PDB file of C-alpha atoms in Angstrom:
ATOM      1  CA  UNK A   1      23.629   8.865   3.190  1.00 94.00           C
ATOM      2  CA  UNK A   2      20.975   7.665   0.773  1.00 95.00           C
ATOM      3  CA  UNK A   3      17.909   6.239   2.473  1.00 97.00           C
ATOM      4  CA  UNK A   4      14.402   5.083   1.765  1.00 98.00           C
ATOM      5  CA  UNK A   5      12.330   5.298   4.925  1.00 98.00           C
ATOM      6  CA  UNK A   6       9.082   3.386   4.861  1.00 98.00           C
ATOM      7  CA  UNK A   7       6.047   3.875   7.053  1.00 98.00           C
ATOM      8  CA  UNK A   8       5.320   1.541   9.929  1.00 98.00           C
ATOM      9  CA  UNK A   9       3.534  -1.794  10.103  1.00 98.00           C
ATOM     10  CA  UNK A  10      -0.213  -1.812   9.561  1.00 98.00           C
ATOM     11  CA  UNK A  11      -2.978  -4.127  10.753  1.00 98.00           C
ATOM     12  CA  UNK A  12      -6.213  -3.758   8.818  1.00 98.00           C
ATOM     13  CA  UNK A  13      -9.501  -5.555   8.288  1.00 98.00           C
ATOM     14  CA  UNK A  14     -10.682  -6.888   4.932  1.00 98.00           C
ATOM     15  CA  UNK A  15     -12.469  -4.186   2.979  1.00 97.00           C
ATOM     16  CA  UNK A  16     -10.524  -1.329   4.551  1.00 98.00           C
ATOM     17  CA  UNK A  17      -8.323   1.070   2.604  1.00 98.00           C
ATOM     18  CA  UNK A  18      -4.634   1.754   3.163  1.00 98.00           C
ATOM     19  CA  UNK A  19      -1.852   4.001   1.912  1.00 98.00           C
ATOM     20  CA  UNK A  20       1.774   3.290   2.818  1.00 98.00           C
ATOM     21  CA  UNK A  21       4.708   5.558   2.140  1.00 98.00           C
ATOM     22  CA  UNK A  22       8.378   5.577   1.179  1.00 98.00           C
ATOM     23  CA  UNK A  23      10.387   8.764   1.747  1.00 98.00           C
ATOM     24  CA  UNK A  24      13.706   9.209  -0.011  1.00 97.00           C
ATOM     25  CA  UNK A  25      16.649  11.218   1.254  1.00 96.00           C
ATOM     26  CA  UNK A  26      20.300  11.738   0.457  1.00 96.00           C
ATOM     27  CA  UNK A  27      19.824  11.798  -3.300  1.00 95.00           C
ATOM     28  CA  UNK A  28      17.771  13.556  -5.961  1.00 95.00           C
ATOM     29  CA  UNK A  29      14.468  11.746  -5.439  1.00 96.00           C
ATOM     30  CA  UNK A  30      12.795  13.043  -8.574  1.00 95.00           C
ATOM     31  CA  UNK A  31      15.497  11.672 -10.901  1.00 95.00           C
ATOM     32  CA  UNK A  32      15.223   7.943 -10.158  1.00 96.00           C
ATOM     33  CA  UNK A  33      12.435   5.436 -10.582  1.00 96.00           C
ATOM     34  CA  UNK A  34      10.983   3.963  -7.380  1.00 97.00           C
ATOM     35  CA  UNK A  35       9.621   0.428  -7.456  1.00 97.00           C
ATOM     36  CA  UNK A  36       7.275  -1.376  -5.116  1.00 98.00           C
ATOM     37  CA  UNK A  37       7.972  -5.039  -4.437  1.00 98.00           C
ATOM     38  CA  UNK A  38       5.738  -7.498  -2.581  1.00 98.00           C
ATOM     39  CA  UNK A  39       6.974 -10.414  -0.524  1.00 98.00           C
ATOM     40  CA  UNK A  40       4.275 -12.680   0.809  1.00 98.00           C
ATOM     41  CA  UNK A  41       5.068 -14.718   3.935  1.00 96.00           C
ATOM     42  CA  UNK A  42       7.755 -17.260   3.135  1.00 95.00           C
ATOM     43  CA  UNK A  43       7.720 -16.396  -0.566  1.00 96.00           C
ATOM     44  CA  UNK A  44       9.867 -14.596  -3.124  1.00 96.00           C
ATOM     45  CA  UNK A  45       9.984 -11.088  -4.514  1.00 97.00           C
ATOM     46  CA  UNK A  46       7.220  -9.840  -6.808  1.00 96.00           C
ATOM     47  CA  UNK A  47       7.542  -6.608  -8.750  1.00 95.00           C
ATOM     48  CA  UNK A  48       4.353  -4.572  -8.453  1.00 96.00           C
ATOM     49  CA  UNK A  49       5.174  -1.457 -10.425  1.00 95.00           C
ATOM     50  CA  UNK A  50       7.338   1.626 -10.664  1.00 95.00           C
ATOM     51  CA  UNK A  51       6.960   5.385 -10.651  1.00 96.00           C
ATOM     52  CA  UNK A  52       9.227   8.162 -11.874  1.00 96.00           C
ATOM     53  CA  UNK A  53       8.678  10.858  -9.254  1.00 95.00           C
ATOM     54  CA  UNK A  54       9.833  13.606 -11.592  1.00 93.00           C
ATOM     55  CA  UNK A  55       6.768  13.351 -13.803  1.00 92.00           C
ATOM     56  CA  UNK A  56       4.722  10.575 -12.124  1.00 90.00           C
ATOM     57  CA  UNK A  57       5.107   8.246 -15.088  1.00 94.00           C
ATOM     58  CA  UNK A  58       3.864   4.883 -13.743  1.00 94.00           C
ATOM     59  CA  UNK A  59       4.128   1.303 -14.919  1.00 93.00           C
ATOM     60  CA  UNK A  60       2.220  -1.529 -13.263  1.00 94.00           C
ATOM     61  CA  UNK A  61       2.866  -5.229 -13.370  1.00 92.00           C
ATOM     62  CA  UNK A  62      -0.157  -6.843 -15.046  1.00 90.00           C
ATOM     63  CA  UNK A  63      -0.630  -8.874 -11.853  1.00 91.00           C
ATOM     64  CA  UNK A  64      -1.217  -5.734  -9.821  1.00 95.00           C
ATOM     65  CA  UNK A  65      -2.888  -3.409 -12.332  1.00 95.00           C
ATOM     66  CA  UNK A  66      -6.221  -2.338 -10.905  1.00 95.00           C
ATOM     67  CA  UNK A  67      -5.402  -3.830  -7.506  1.00 97.00           C
ATOM     68  CA  UNK A  68      -3.193  -1.021  -6.170  1.00 98.00           C
ATOM     69  CA  UNK A  69      -2.380   2.600  -6.934  1.00 98.00           C
ATOM     70  CA  UNK A  70       1.153   3.962  -7.033  1.00 98.00           C
ATOM     71  CA  UNK A  71       1.768   7.677  -6.642  1.00 97.00           C
ATOM     72  CA  UNK A  72       4.410  10.165  -5.592  1.00 97.00           C
ATOM     73  CA  UNK A  73       4.669  13.655  -4.124  1.00 96.00           C
ATOM     74  CA  UNK A  74       7.651  15.595  -5.449  1.00 94.00           C
ATOM     75  CA  UNK A  75       7.305  18.236  -2.761  1.00 95.00           C
ATOM     76  CA  UNK A  76       7.972  15.714   0.014  1.00 96.00           C
ATOM     77  CA  UNK A  77      10.185  13.206  -1.860  1.00 97.00           C
ATOM     78  CA  UNK A  78       7.706  10.477  -1.009  1.00 98.00           C
ATOM     79  CA  UNK A  79       6.245   7.596  -2.968  1.00 98.00           C
ATOM     80  CA  UNK A  80       3.027   5.853  -2.013  1.00 98.00           C
ATOM     81  CA  UNK A  81       1.317   2.507  -2.468  1.00 98.00           C
ATOM     82  CA  UNK A  82      -2.423   2.474  -1.929  1.00 98.00           C
ATOM     83  CA  UNK A  83      -5.245  -0.048  -1.695  1.00 98.00           C
ATOM     84  CA  UNK A  84      -8.901   0.891  -1.936  1.00 98.00           C
ATOM     85  CA  UNK A  85     -10.226  -2.438  -0.658  1.00 97.00           C
ATOM     86  CA  UNK A  86      -7.853  -4.738   1.206  1.00 98.00           C
ATOM     87  CA  UNK A  87      -8.098  -8.520   1.108  1.00 97.00           C
ATOM     88  CA  UNK A  88      -6.556 -11.121   3.382  1.00 97.00           C
ATOM     89  CA  UNK A  89      -4.334 -12.121   0.475  1.00 97.00           C
ATOM     90  CA  UNK A  90      -2.728  -8.651   0.589  1.00 98.00           C
ATOM     91  CA  UNK A  91      -0.966  -9.690   3.788  1.00 98.00           C
ATOM     92  CA  UNK A  92       2.718  -9.291   2.977  1.00 98.00           C
ATOM     93  CA  UNK A  93       5.856  -7.250   3.392  1.00 98.00           C
ATOM     94  CA  UNK A  94       6.050  -4.388   0.926  1.00 98.00           C
ATOM     95  CA  UNK A  95       9.392  -2.894  -0.069  1.00 98.00           C
ATOM     96  CA  UNK A  96      10.162   0.244  -1.999  1.00 98.00           C
ATOM     97  CA  UNK A  97      13.390   0.289  -3.976  1.00 98.00           C
ATOM     98  CA  UNK A  98      15.307   2.866  -6.005  1.00 97.00           C
ATOM     99  CA  UNK A  99      16.369   2.072  -9.544  1.00 96.00           C
ATOM    100  CA  UNK A 100      20.131   2.174  -9.826  1.00 91.00           C
ATOM    101  CA  UNK A 101      20.978   3.522 -13.210  1.00 81.00           C
ATOM    102  CA  UNK A 102      20.414   3.084 -16.915  1.00 78.00           C
ATOM    103  CA  UNK A 103      19.238  -0.475 -16.516  1.00 85.00           C
ATOM    104  CA  UNK A 104      16.654  -2.127 -14.312  1.00 90.00           C
ATOM    105  CA  UNK A 105      18.350  -2.941 -11.070  1.00 95.00           C
ATOM    106  CA  UNK A 106      17.622  -1.612  -7.605  1.00 97.00           C
ATOM    107  CA  UNK A 107      20.501  -0.278  -5.553  1.00 96.00           C
ATOM    108  CA  UNK A 108      18.680   1.058  -2.506  1.00 98.00           C
ATOM    109  CA  UNK A 109      15.865  -0.624  -0.617  1.00 98.00           C
ATOM    110  CA  UNK A 110      13.613   0.465   2.199  1.00 98.00           C
ATOM    111  CA  UNK A 111      13.299  -1.745   5.274  1.00 98.00           C
ATOM    112  CA  UNK A 112       9.786  -2.750   4.289  1.00 98.00           C
ATOM    113  CA  UNK A 113       6.272  -2.189   5.579  1.00 98.00           C
ATOM    114  CA  UNK A 114       4.460  -5.225   6.934  1.00 98.00           C
ATOM    115  CA  UNK A 115       0.773  -5.163   6.081  1.00 98.00           C
ATOM    116  CA  UNK A 116      -1.473  -7.624   7.882  1.00 98.00           C
ATOM    117  CA  UNK A 117      -5.081  -7.966   6.777  1.00 98.00           C
ATOM    118  CA  UNK A 118      -7.201 -10.030   9.117  1.00 97.00           C
ATOM    119  CA  UNK A 119     -10.719 -10.017  10.422  1.00 96.00           C
TER     120      UNK A 119
ATOM    121  CA  UNK B   1       5.655 -19.703 -11.153  1.00 77.00           C
ATOM    122  CA  UNK B   2       8.501 -17.197 -11.665  1.00 86.00           C
ATOM    123  CA  UNK B   3       9.598 -16.129 -15.124  1.00 88.00           C
ATOM    124  CA  UNK B   4      13.220 -16.709 -14.058  1.00 95.00           C
ATOM    125  CA  UNK B   5      14.097 -20.173 -12.739  1.00 97.00           C
ATOM    126  CA  UNK B   6      16.441 -20.652  -9.786  1.00 98.00           C
ATOM    127  CA  UNK B   7      17.166 -23.776  -7.756  1.00 97.00           C
ATOM    128  CA  UNK B   8      15.206 -23.666  -4.489  1.00 97.00           C
ATOM    129  CA  UNK B   9      18.273 -24.397  -2.400  1.00 97.00           C
ATOM    130  CA  UNK B  10      22.017 -24.897  -2.494  1.00 97.00           C
ATOM    131  CA  UNK B  11      24.458 -25.756   0.243  1.00 96.00           C
ATOM    132  CA  UNK B  12      28.184 -25.917   0.824  1.00 96.00           C
ATOM    133  CA  UNK B  13      30.684 -25.943   3.647  1.00 96.00           C
ATOM    134  CA  UNK B  14      32.437 -22.849   5.020  1.00 97.00           C
ATOM    135  CA  UNK B  15      35.351 -21.826   2.841  1.00 97.00           C
ATOM    136  CA  UNK B  16      33.982 -23.598  -0.211  1.00 97.00           C
ATOM    137  CA  UNK B  17      32.544 -22.150  -3.403  1.00 97.00           C
ATOM    138  CA  UNK B  18      28.929 -22.246  -4.554  1.00 97.00           C
ATOM    139  CA  UNK B  19      27.139 -21.189  -7.702  1.00 98.00           C
ATOM    140  CA  UNK B  20      23.481 -20.248  -8.111  1.00 98.00           C
ATOM    141  CA  UNK B  21      21.903 -20.391 -11.543  1.00 98.00           C
ATOM    142  CA  UNK B  22      19.147 -18.256 -13.014  1.00 98.00           C
ATOM    143  CA  UNK B  23      17.525 -19.400 -16.227  1.00 98.00           C
ATOM    144  CA  UNK B  24      15.326 -17.264 -18.438  1.00 96.00           C
ATOM    145  CA  UNK B  25      14.565 -16.605 -22.080  1.00 94.00           C
ATOM    146  CA  UNK B  26      15.404 -14.294 -24.953  1.00 93.00           C
ATOM    147  CA  UNK B  27      12.809 -11.768 -23.773  1.00 92.00           C
ATOM    148  CA  UNK B  28      14.529 -11.279 -20.444  1.00 94.00           C
ATOM    149  CA  UNK B  29      18.034 -12.533 -19.629  1.00 96.00           C
ATOM    150  CA  UNK B  30      18.925 -13.099 -23.271  1.00 95.00           C
ATOM    151  CA  UNK B  31      18.657  -9.422 -24.123  1.00 93.00           C
ATOM    152  CA  UNK B  32      19.013  -7.572 -20.837  1.00 94.00           C
ATOM    153  CA  UNK B  33      21.360  -7.131 -17.917  1.00 96.00           C
ATOM    154  CA  UNK B  34      20.965  -9.293 -14.820  1.00 97.00           C
ATOM    155  CA  UNK B  35      21.167  -8.235 -11.178  1.00 97.00           C
ATOM    156  CA  UNK B  36      21.461 -10.290  -8.016  1.00 98.00           C
ATOM    157  CA  UNK B  37      20.159  -9.572  -4.533  1.00 98.00           C
ATOM    158  CA  UNK B  38      20.940 -11.017  -1.122  1.00 98.00           C
ATOM    159  CA  UNK B  39      18.231 -11.169   1.509  1.00 98.00           C
ATOM    160  CA  UNK B  40      19.509 -12.067   4.967  1.00 98.00           C
ATOM    161  CA  UNK B  41      16.865 -13.464   7.341  1.00 96.00           C
ATOM    162  CA  UNK B  42      14.436 -10.784   8.466  1.00 95.00           C
ATOM    163  CA  UNK B  43      15.977  -8.017   6.398  1.00 97.00           C
ATOM    164  CA  UNK B  44      15.363  -6.195   3.132  1.00 98.00           C
ATOM    165  CA  UNK B  45      17.053  -7.347  -0.077  1.00 98.00           C
ATOM    166  CA  UNK B  46      20.449  -5.855  -0.861  1.00 98.00           C
ATOM    167  CA  UNK B  47      22.014  -5.397  -4.306  1.00 98.00           C
ATOM    168  CA  UNK B  48      24.987  -7.728  -4.820  1.00 98.00           C
ATOM    169  CA  UNK B  49      25.592  -7.665  -8.571  1.00 97.00           C
ATOM    170  CA  UNK B  50      24.304  -5.418 -11.352  1.00 97.00           C
ATOM    171  CA  UNK B  51      24.814  -5.268 -15.103  1.00 96.00           C
ATOM    172  CA  UNK B  52      25.601  -9.018 -15.098  1.00 97.00           C
ATOM    173  CA  UNK B  53      28.942  -8.807 -13.313  1.00 97.00           C
ATOM    174  CA  UNK B  54      29.486  -5.479 -11.561  1.00 97.00           C
ATOM    175  CA  UNK B  55      29.669  -5.133  -7.793  1.00 97.00           C
ATOM    176  CA  UNK B  56      28.403  -2.079  -5.939  1.00 95.00           C
ATOM    177  CA  UNK B  57      30.798  -0.366  -3.611  1.00 95.00           C
ATOM    178  CA  UNK B  58      31.234  -2.386  -0.433  1.00 95.00           C
ATOM    179  CA  UNK B  59      30.416  -5.791  -1.903  1.00 97.00           C
ATOM    180  CA  UNK B  60      33.450  -8.092  -1.522  1.00 97.00           C
ATOM    181  CA  UNK B  61      35.001  -9.732  -4.551  1.00 95.00           C
ATOM    182  CA  UNK B  62      33.987 -13.130  -3.151  1.00 97.00           C
ATOM    183  CA  UNK B  63      30.742 -12.424  -4.995  1.00 98.00           C
ATOM    184  CA  UNK B  64      30.756 -12.592  -8.784  1.00 98.00           C
ATOM    185  CA  UNK B  65      28.243 -12.673 -11.593  1.00 98.00           C
ATOM    186  CA  UNK B  66      28.241 -13.939 -15.146  1.00 97.00           C
ATOM    187  CA  UNK B  67      25.813 -14.375 -18.012  1.00 97.00           C
ATOM    188  CA  UNK B  68      25.734 -16.626 -21.030  1.00 96.00           C
ATOM    189  CA  UNK B  69      22.844 -16.670 -23.460  1.00 96.00           C
ATOM    190  CA  UNK B  70      19.608 -16.911 -21.512  1.00 97.00           C
ATOM    191  CA  UNK B  71      21.194 -17.931 -18.199  1.00 98.00           C
ATOM    192  CA  UNK B  72      23.075 -16.136 -15.460  1.00 98.00           C
ATOM    193  CA  UNK B  73      25.135 -17.361 -12.550  1.00 98.00           C
ATOM    194  CA  UNK B  74      26.037 -15.963  -9.153  1.00 98.00           C
ATOM    195  CA  UNK B  75      29.252 -17.286  -7.647  1.00 98.00           C
ATOM    196  CA  UNK B  76      30.289 -17.040  -4.027  1.00 98.00           C
ATOM    197  CA  UNK B  77      33.753 -18.115  -2.909  1.00 97.00           C
ATOM    198  CA  UNK B  78      35.178 -18.471   0.566  1.00 97.00           C
ATOM    199  CA  UNK B  79      31.755 -19.159   2.016  1.00 97.00           C
ATOM    200  CA  UNK B  80      31.026 -17.774   5.460  1.00 97.00           C
ATOM    201  CA  UNK B  81      28.179 -18.572   7.812  1.00 96.00           C
ATOM    202  CA  UNK B  82      27.082 -14.975   7.371  1.00 96.00           C
ATOM    203  CA  UNK B  83      26.365 -15.694   3.704  1.00 97.00           C
ATOM    204  CA  UNK B  84      23.364 -17.829   4.667  1.00 97.00           C
ATOM    205  CA  UNK B  85      20.527 -16.010   2.960  1.00 97.00           C
ATOM    206  CA  UNK B  86      18.067 -16.063   0.112  1.00 98.00           C
ATOM    207  CA  UNK B  87      19.447 -14.954  -3.241  1.00 98.00           C
ATOM    208  CA  UNK B  88      17.360 -13.558  -6.081  1.00 98.00           C
ATOM    209  CA  UNK B  89      18.157 -12.774  -9.681  1.00 98.00           C
ATOM    210  CA  UNK B  90      16.326 -10.025 -11.521  1.00 97.00           C
ATOM    211  CA  UNK B  91      16.142  -8.454 -14.934  1.00 96.00           C
ATOM    212  CA  UNK B  92      13.935  -6.583 -17.374  1.00 93.00           C
ATOM    213  CA  UNK B  93      11.505  -8.580 -19.467  1.00 91.00           C
ATOM    214  CA  UNK B  94      10.697  -7.113 -22.864  1.00 87.00           C
ATOM    215  CA  UNK B  95       7.614  -9.231 -23.519  1.00 85.00           C
ATOM    216  CA  UNK B  96       4.176  -7.653 -23.600  1.00 65.00           C
ATOM    217  CA  UNK B  97       3.119  -9.018 -20.240  1.00 68.00           C
ATOM    218  CA  UNK B  98       5.465  -7.518 -17.705  1.00 65.00           C
ATOM    219  CA  UNK B  99       8.463  -5.331 -17.045  1.00 83.00           C
ATOM    220  CA  UNK B 100      10.797  -6.265 -14.168  1.00 92.00           C
ATOM    221  CA  UNK B 101      10.999  -9.937 -13.231  1.00 94.00           C
ATOM    222  CA  UNK B 102      12.656 -11.778 -10.356  1.00 96.00           C
ATOM    223  CA  UNK B 103      13.656 -15.377  -9.924  1.00 97.00           C
ATOM    224  CA  UNK B 104      11.923 -17.471  -7.306  1.00 97.00           C
ATOM    225  CA  UNK B 105      14.902 -17.255  -4.979  1.00 97.00           C
ATOM    226  CA  UNK B 106      17.545 -19.693  -3.782  1.00 98.00           C
ATOM    227  CA  UNK B 107      18.187 -20.427  -0.133  1.00 98.00           C
ATOM    228  CA  UNK B 108      21.885 -20.829   0.576  1.00 98.00           C
ATOM    229  CA  UNK B 109      22.814 -22.980   3.542  1.00 97.00           C
ATOM    230  CA  UNK B 110      26.398 -22.913   4.789  1.00 96.00           C
ATOM    231  CA  UNK B 111      26.827 -26.259   6.495  1.00 89.00           C
TER     232      UNK B 111
END
């Protein structure tokens, strides 16, 4: 069974750093793009960026470029989303999602990691 | 403000049919395939439709997708209370400013 297992909920203070993870299983992790998608409380889906784990090719949404870092570790079939300096406005649910095929759709989603940033 | 425009909400009675529109431009829907996602309350999004009108394995044929020009439509027939959810369209945008774009989402209420 294909799965994306995300790390658990986090509560952080403004200014702190954070790295959340997304581990793939049940398929060839290095052959499919993995996207990160933000959903702020009560809001819609926002595409943050994607990574191809096979060669770590990365594309960022202009809205998130410089704000987060996307990476992947082929040896552990895991993708990461990282913040150097968290802000209260980073409070959201973060989903990882696997690209489905030749075109840009996402056929497998993680359950999400809730990040809460509060002083 | 989302690049793709969806109605904020739609509603219909159980057993009825509903359609959800997704409007874009030539840089996104007009020249790329559209996908649709269902997000039940408190859960992660799930792929409903890809490549404009294809259903993944396990998605019932009550769900359908279509595209014409720079707009796409999700159709749901035989509405069930379990279909109450938020629905999002998504596609690739070939402009210089972004890559993948989603609609703002439509909340479906089954009365």
